[in-house]
XYZ file of C-alpha atoms in Angstrom:
455
model
C 44.862 24.110 14.095
C 41.411 22.916 15.191
C 38.677 22.215 12.658
C 36.726 25.184 14.008
C 39.735 27.385 13.516
C 40.110 26.145 9.956
C 36.460 26.885 9.224
C 36.802 30.429 10.518
C 39.878 30.992 8.408
C 38.197 29.596 5.298
C 35.165 31.883 5.563
C 37.338 34.962 5.699
C 38.037 35.500 9.372
C 40.514 38.301 9.865
C 42.715 36.371 12.300
C 46.384 36.976 11.757
C 49.193 34.459 11.786
C 49.794 35.375 15.438
C 46.506 33.641 16.381
C 47.940 30.262 15.398
C 48.957 28.395 18.601
C 52.650 28.180 19.334
C 54.304 25.209 17.700
C 51.702 25.004 14.897
C 52.060 26.334 11.399
C 49.812 26.564 8.392
C 50.669 24.109 5.604
C 51.614 26.102 2.525
C 49.408 23.799 0.438
C 46.350 24.037 2.710
C 43.176 26.013 1.866
C 43.977 28.345 4.795
C 47.179 29.385 3.115
C 45.818 29.562 -0.419
C 42.161 30.592 -0.195
C 42.065 34.308 -0.801
C 39.282 35.021 -1.530
C 37.596 32.230 0.486
C 36.207 29.041 -1.094
C 38.475 29.326 -4.138
C 39.870 25.809 -3.632
C 36.399 24.362 -2.989
C 35.251 25.862 -6.275
C 38.304 24.414 -7.984
C 37.320 20.923 -6.777
C 33.881 21.335 -8.353
C 35.375 22.516 -11.629
C 37.677 19.482 -11.744
C 34.701 17.130 -11.470
C 33.173 18.823 -14.513
C 36.413 18.453 -16.468
C 36.608 22.116 -17.478
C 40.247 22.305 -18.525
C 40.222 26.050 -19.242
C 38.895 26.967 -15.813
C 41.346 24.627 -14.096
C 44.164 26.312 -15.971
C 42.858 29.655 -14.706
C 42.936 28.399 -11.109
C 46.483 27.123 -11.529
C 47.520 30.441 -13.078
C 45.924 32.156 -10.095
C 48.021 30.016 -7.750
C 50.200 27.175 -9.031
C 50.261 25.592 -5.555
C 46.659 24.486 -6.063
C 48.084 21.467 -7.891
C 49.250 20.130 -4.510
C 46.611 21.651 -2.242
C 44.507 19.395 0.021
C 41.207 20.051 1.741
C 40.533 19.070 5.352
C 39.998 15.429 4.349
C 43.275 15.394 2.371
C 41.447 15.380 -0.959
C 43.438 16.951 -3.805
C 42.401 18.127 -7.250
C 44.120 15.032 -8.632
C 41.949 12.721 -6.513
C 38.815 14.386 -7.878
C 40.112 14.334 -11.451
C 40.874 10.603 -11.258
C 37.652 9.744 -9.438
C 35.573 11.428 -12.144
C 37.823 10.187 -14.972
C 39.104 13.483 -16.380
C 42.307 12.420 -18.181
C 43.191 15.836 -19.628
C 42.853 17.459 -16.225
C 45.000 14.678 -14.741
C 47.701 15.369 -17.312
C 47.630 19.099 -16.547
C 47.799 18.593 -12.780
C 50.690 16.143 -13.047
C 52.563 18.602 -15.251
C 52.055 21.224 -12.534
C 53.551 19.009 -9.830
C 50.530 17.204 -8.342
C 51.493 14.389 -5.969
C 50.620 11.189 -7.805
C 50.720 9.040 -4.665
C 48.964 11.358 -2.197
C 46.472 9.528 0.027
C 42.821 10.478 0.436
C 40.631 8.008 2.346
C 43.628 5.659 2.264
C 43.617 5.591 -1.531
C 45.994 6.951 -4.146
C 44.723 8.696 -7.299
C 45.322 5.445 -9.226
C 43.037 3.525 -6.879
C 40.412 6.266 -7.206
C 40.645 6.043 -10.994
C 40.089 2.265 -10.911
C 37.183 2.389 -8.474
C 35.662 5.479 -10.064
C 32.460 7.444 -9.608
C 30.269 5.281 -11.843
C 27.125 6.808 -10.334
C 27.624 9.849 -12.581
C 26.562 7.798 -15.642
C 22.780 7.712 -15.994
C 22.506 5.814 -19.282
C 24.453 3.343 -21.423
C 26.048 5.990 -23.631
C 27.309 7.961 -20.646
C 28.649 4.816 -19.039
C 30.573 3.826 -22.174
C 32.019 7.329 -22.383
C 32.977 7.145 -18.718
C 34.728 3.781 -19.230
C 36.781 5.213 -22.089
C 37.793 8.206 -19.984
C 38.596 5.968 -17.021
C 40.855 3.760 -19.136
C 42.676 6.789 -20.501
C 42.990 8.232 -16.975
C 44.631 5.040 -15.715
C 46.969 4.976 -18.707
C 48.056 8.573 -18.017
C 48.782 7.774 -14.369
C 50.777 4.688 -15.297
C 52.820 6.638 -17.847
C 53.760 8.946 -14.992
C 54.904 5.932 -12.912
C 51.977 5.661 -10.495
C 52.776 3.270 -7.644
C 51.453 -0.221 -8.420
C 52.295 -1.361 -4.890
C 50.184 1.198 -3.004
C 47.193 -0.503 -1.386
C 43.883 0.729 0.008
C 42.581 0.200 3.551
C 41.488 -3.349 2.604
C 45.030 -4.206 1.528
C 44.053 -4.323 -2.147
C 46.592 -3.297 -4.781
C 45.444 -1.671 -8.042
C 45.266 -5.052 -9.823
C 43.248 -6.561 -6.958
C 40.729 -3.732 -7.174
C 40.419 -3.827 -10.970
C 39.908 -7.606 -10.934
C 37.433 -7.430 -8.060
C 35.326 -4.867 -9.942
C 35.496 -6.847 -13.197
C 37.262 -4.107 -15.185
C 38.992 -6.328 -17.743
C 40.404 -3.411 -19.749
C 42.086 -2.011 -16.632
C 43.377 -5.458 -15.661
C 45.012 -5.737 -19.092
C 46.709 -2.338 -18.761
C 47.962 -3.053 -15.238
C 49.355 -6.443 -16.228
C 51.087 -4.874 -19.220
C 52.737 -2.411 -16.824
C 54.146 -5.231 -14.731
C 51.579 -5.775 -11.968
C 52.197 -9.294 -10.527
C 49.354 -11.551 -11.641
C 49.359 -13.603 -8.412
C 50.006 -10.831 -5.884
C 48.321 -11.651 -2.567
C 46.628 -9.434 -0.023
C 48.818 -9.381 3.067
C 47.605 -11.625 5.886
C 48.716 -9.271 8.635
C 46.822 -6.763 10.766
C 43.204 -5.769 10.050
C 43.133 -7.570 6.698
C 44.202 -10.949 8.068
C 40.845 -12.543 7.196
C 41.338 -11.530 3.550
C 44.931 -12.696 3.462
C 46.101 -14.688 0.479
C 43.462 -13.395 -1.899
C 44.827 -12.943 -5.399
C 43.353 -10.895 -8.259
C 41.866 -14.109 -9.692
C 40.257 -15.029 -6.371
C 38.718 -11.564 -6.086
C 37.513 -11.637 -9.689
C 35.754 -14.964 -9.082
C 34.428 -14.129 -5.611
C 32.854 -10.811 -6.561
C 31.846 -9.802 -10.105
C 32.612 -13.153 -11.787
C 33.211 -11.286 -15.057
C 34.298 -13.963 -17.519
C 36.554 -11.757 -19.643
C 38.505 -10.666 -16.562
C 38.842 -14.225 -15.254
C 39.935 -15.551 -18.640
C 42.513 -12.776 -19.050
C 44.075 -13.468 -15.649
C 44.238 -17.208 -16.351
C 45.809 -16.636 -19.768
C 48.414 -14.408 -18.136
C 49.379 -17.244 -15.801
C 47.212 -16.752 -12.712
C 47.303 -19.832 -10.473
C 43.736 -21.186 -10.034
C 44.719 -23.270 -7.001
C 45.888 -20.502 -4.667
C 43.585 -20.191 -1.645
C 42.761 -17.392 0.738
C 43.396 -17.763 4.469
C 39.760 -17.672 5.482
C 37.687 -19.671 4.585
C 40.486 -21.358 2.620
C 38.726 -21.145 -0.742
C 40.292 -21.425 -4.187
C 38.398 -19.943 -7.180
C 36.472 -23.188 -7.813
C 35.125 -23.093 -4.253
C 33.759 -19.575 -4.776
C 31.990 -20.639 -7.981
C 30.508 -23.703 -6.279
C 29.416 -21.666 -3.245
C 27.691 -18.924 -5.255
C 24.503 -17.957 -3.444
C 21.974 -16.031 -5.534
C 20.078 -14.655 -2.536
C 23.215 -13.150 -0.982
C 24.589 -11.404 -4.064
C 23.174 -8.517 -6.028
C 23.223 -10.182 -9.405
C 21.737 -13.459 -10.538
C 23.980 -15.664 -12.650
C 22.551 -18.504 -14.708
C 23.537 -22.098 -14.096
C 24.994 -22.257 -17.608
C 27.232 -19.283 -16.854
C 28.503 -20.917 -13.657
C 29.227 -24.076 -15.668
C 31.233 -22.012 -18.160
C 33.339 -20.489 -15.401
C 33.864 -23.898 -13.798
C 34.987 -25.345 -17.130
C 37.289 -22.369 -17.743
C 39.032 -22.846 -14.391
C 39.393 -26.603 -14.898
C 40.857 -26.036 -18.371
C 43.566 -24.033 -16.620
C 44.275 -26.903 -14.206
C 42.098 -26.022 -11.224
C 42.058 -28.901 -8.710
C 38.512 -30.295 -8.554
C 39.241 -32.106 -5.279
C 40.972 -29.277 -3.410
C 39.751 -29.141 0.219
C 39.038 -25.973 2.194
C 40.130 -25.473 5.814
C 37.068 -27.459 6.952
C 37.557 -30.132 4.260
C 34.838 -28.875 1.925
C 35.447 -29.883 -1.677
C 34.027 -27.838 -4.564
C 31.601 -30.752 -5.076
C 30.252 -30.425 -1.519
C 29.728 -26.675 -1.878
C 27.991 -27.067 -5.234
C 25.620 -29.619 -3.684
C 24.796 -27.355 -0.751
C 23.944 -24.531 -3.165
C 22.080 -26.782 -5.611
C 24.278 -26.089 -8.623
C 23.485 -29.263 -10.563
C 25.318 -28.017 -13.642
C 28.482 -27.292 -11.678
C 28.238 -30.705 -9.990
C 28.003 -32.312 -13.419
C 31.124 -30.525 -14.702
C 33.066 -31.409 -11.555
C 32.188 -35.106 -11.781
C 33.041 -35.211 -15.480
C 36.472 -33.891 -14.585
C 37.340 -36.273 -11.784
C 35.649 -34.997 -8.635
C 35.556 -37.785 -6.030
C 31.944 -38.790 -5.457
C 32.928 -40.633 -2.258
C 35.030 -37.840 -0.709
C 33.913 -36.845 2.797
C 33.760 -33.405 4.351
C 34.800 -32.612 7.932
C 31.512 -34.087 9.211
C 32.134 -37.321 7.326
C 29.390 -36.681 4.768
C 29.702 -37.903 1.173
C 28.022 -36.171 -1.756
C 24.913 -38.367 -1.560
C 24.683 -37.833 2.193
C 24.782 -34.045 1.813
C 22.049 -34.145 -0.807
C 19.835 -36.302 1.397
C 20.491 -34.188 4.481
C 19.493 -31.097 2.499
C 16.233 -32.779 1.554
C 17.202 -32.384 -2.096
C 15.391 -35.220 -3.888
C 16.564 -34.119 -7.345
C 20.203 -34.185 -6.278
C 19.757 -37.581 -4.583
C 18.271 -38.918 -7.818
C 21.198 -37.429 -9.747
C 23.793 -39.176 -7.589
C 21.937 -42.468 -7.809
C 22.178 -42.163 -11.593
C 25.927 -41.605 -11.192
C 26.339 -44.807 -9.222
C 26.567 -43.463 -5.669
C 26.083 -46.177 -3.019
C 22.878 -45.340 -1.181
C 23.787 -47.550 1.796
C 27.481 -46.703 2.043
C 26.571 -43.003 2.112
C 23.870 -43.628 4.772
C 21.490 -41.599 2.599
C 18.354 -42.807 4.393
C 19.707 -41.758 7.792
C 20.586 -38.309 6.471
C 17.229 -37.879 4.744
C 15.512 -38.791 8.024
C 17.639 -36.130 9.747
C 16.483 -33.331 7.432
C 14.385 -30.989 9.566
C 12.991 -28.687 6.856
C 11.914 -31.126 4.129
C 10.803 -34.727 3.737
C 11.236 -34.704 -0.062
C 14.443 -36.754 -0.130
C 13.030 -39.212 2.412
C 9.876 -39.722 0.354
C 11.970 -40.206 -2.775
C 14.124 -42.906 -1.172
C 11.052 -44.683 0.203
C 9.476 -44.646 -3.269
C 12.725 -46.087 -4.660
C 12.246 -49.078 -2.374
C 15.230 -48.576 -0.075
C 15.377 -50.987 2.880
C 13.949 -48.965 5.778
C 14.995 -51.529 8.363
C 18.653 -51.905 7.465
C 20.595 -50.900 10.598
C 23.980 -49.247 10.645
C 27.008 -51.116 12.088
C 25.946 -50.081 15.612
C 22.416 -51.396 15.230
C 20.601 -48.077 14.773
C 17.934 -47.577 12.102
C 16.692 -44.415 10.365
C 13.956 -44.141 13.029
C 16.621 -43.164 15.547
C 17.900 -40.474 13.151
C 14.420 -38.958 12.781
C 14.026 -38.841 16.572
C 17.445 -37.224 17.062
C 16.423 -34.558 14.517
C 13.211 -33.891 16.505
C 11.146 -34.611 13.395
C 7.785 -36.253 14.132
C 6.938 -35.802 10.436
C 9.841 -37.960 9.282
C 9.266 -40.492 12.070
C 5.596 -40.925 11.112
C 6.508 -41.208 7.420
C 8.979 -43.990 8.180
C 6.569 -45.851 10.474
C 3.695 -45.563 7.981
C 6.007 -46.855 5.245
C 6.951 -50.010 7.121
C 9.904 -49.125 9.339
C 9.994 -51.569 12.270
C 10.339 -49.847 15.698
C 11.387 -53.155 17.288
C 14.765 -53.154 15.511
C 17.148 -51.493 17.906
C 20.723 -51.627 19.195
C 21.533 -53.799 22.242
C 21.725 -51.025 24.829
C 18.836 -48.644 24.088
C 15.252 -48.943 22.886
C 13.542 -46.516 20.529
C 11.381 -45.123 23.359
C 14.386 -44.699 25.644
C 16.144 -42.807 22.866
C 13.079 -40.585 22.425
C 12.875 -39.858 26.175
C 16.597 -38.990 26.210
C 16.120 -36.519 23.355
C 13.103 -35.003 25.099
C 15.114 -34.624 28.293
C 17.711 -32.534 26.459
C 15.209 -29.852 25.490
C 12.319 -29.961 27.956
C 12.299 -26.887 30.191
C 11.966 -27.844 33.864
C 13.129 -24.479 35.198
C 11.502 -21.095 35.454
C 13.880 -19.640 32.893
C 12.481 -18.577 29.551
C 13.590 -20.924 26.771
C 14.099 -19.894 23.156
C 11.464 -20.454 20.483
C 13.696 -23.096 18.914
C 14.001 -24.978 22.208
C 10.247 -24.740 22.790
C 9.573 -26.142 19.324
C 12.016 -29.001 19.854
C 10.381 -29.819 23.186
C 6.963 -29.868 21.525
C 8.274 -32.077 18.709
C 9.906 -34.436 21.213
C 6.595 -34.786 23.052
C 4.789 -35.521 19.775
C 7.403 -38.165 18.959
C 6.809 -39.875 22.311
C 3.077 -39.847 21.668
C 3.636 -41.384 18.221
C 5.590 -44.187 19.905
C 2.855 -44.660 22.511
C 5.299 -43.867 25.296
C 2.664 -42.290 27.550
C 0.092 -45.105 27.352
C 1.624 -47.216 30.116
C 1.841 -44.183 32.400
C -1.896 -43.505 31.959
C -2.722 -47.133 32.818
C -0.671 -46.930 36.015
C -2.454 -43.736 37.065
C -5.899 -45.332 36.545
C -5.170 -47.875 39.262
């Protein structure tokens, strides 16, 4: 029956059964079949949310089939009772034959109970009361053998969802009922990108609730299992925590505690991601000095390279992070082996690391094995600021590899971005072209041309 037809039936239209198209029949548990008078089932849904057990009993006495009735979206009374954490109503509905594994929005009542309607709590006391009711609701469902293997549209099982939301009390109950501690989200179909994620991975990636993480680890969760994309283990997600991209703000001390907790349960501090990022590299990129410290104390390789060939010191310099560069110097990192000066000269958004290295007295004229100096790196990064800083600090522009001069290198970089066509270039390209021109002027590349024109 069409939605319009259902609406007409629900509001009391006098159509008879003969108006139903041939081949279609009314589900005996649908509102069309049960709503007489109209809106009775809709009212029952509202009463369930309020948890009024007496009124629900009246509705079930009126028509016992309401226990299995669904609205047009497939929502049942049991879904509403679990969503709003009404354990006594849940018990009554199950006793009356409610389908414990019915799907509404691709979720079973158990999944609704775990996710919950937390918005109904407006203060701390209400929230604590809600959490108690939610725990009892989940326990009731589990006693009635709710399916622990039924997943939501994201492929998450009940334990995945509880861990992801940081509900440690629900995690404990689910584990006690036999939920596999290292169950993985399937890597097939629409959830392929999330494939391989375990409850521990989800707990660390999202809420980072310490009690939940500790419980999973104590129950044997493997801290070295990785997801398919981006190939992170729990330590990677801690190291890559980005305050600006997540709703909450965790302190550096808290991140250190989580890092220590994972390492105590044998997390691999040198585990690479798909693109060869170590936890150390990610912590550097997100300026988690405390996490870096814990990783190094527990055997992280200070000389390990990522997919771009960058060591820890190189990443710090390339990020323009003077404090992190200073930290790695104190830990014995080789400033020349890591090519720190070249990377600092390549930093487009900050000259802090470059200034720091210059103040430390690093040799500005030490070429790499191919004969290039940091001046070439500054030019390739289209940074007239860094180039001028190096020149003013004593970098010698005459030191160059056998096959290309500094000016030739600058002209080549300018040629890559200068717009010689009528097409509109991007703002980034325009800025690079302007920077390249300024670099050439710094090097005096246009002086000879002006002399030639004067003749």
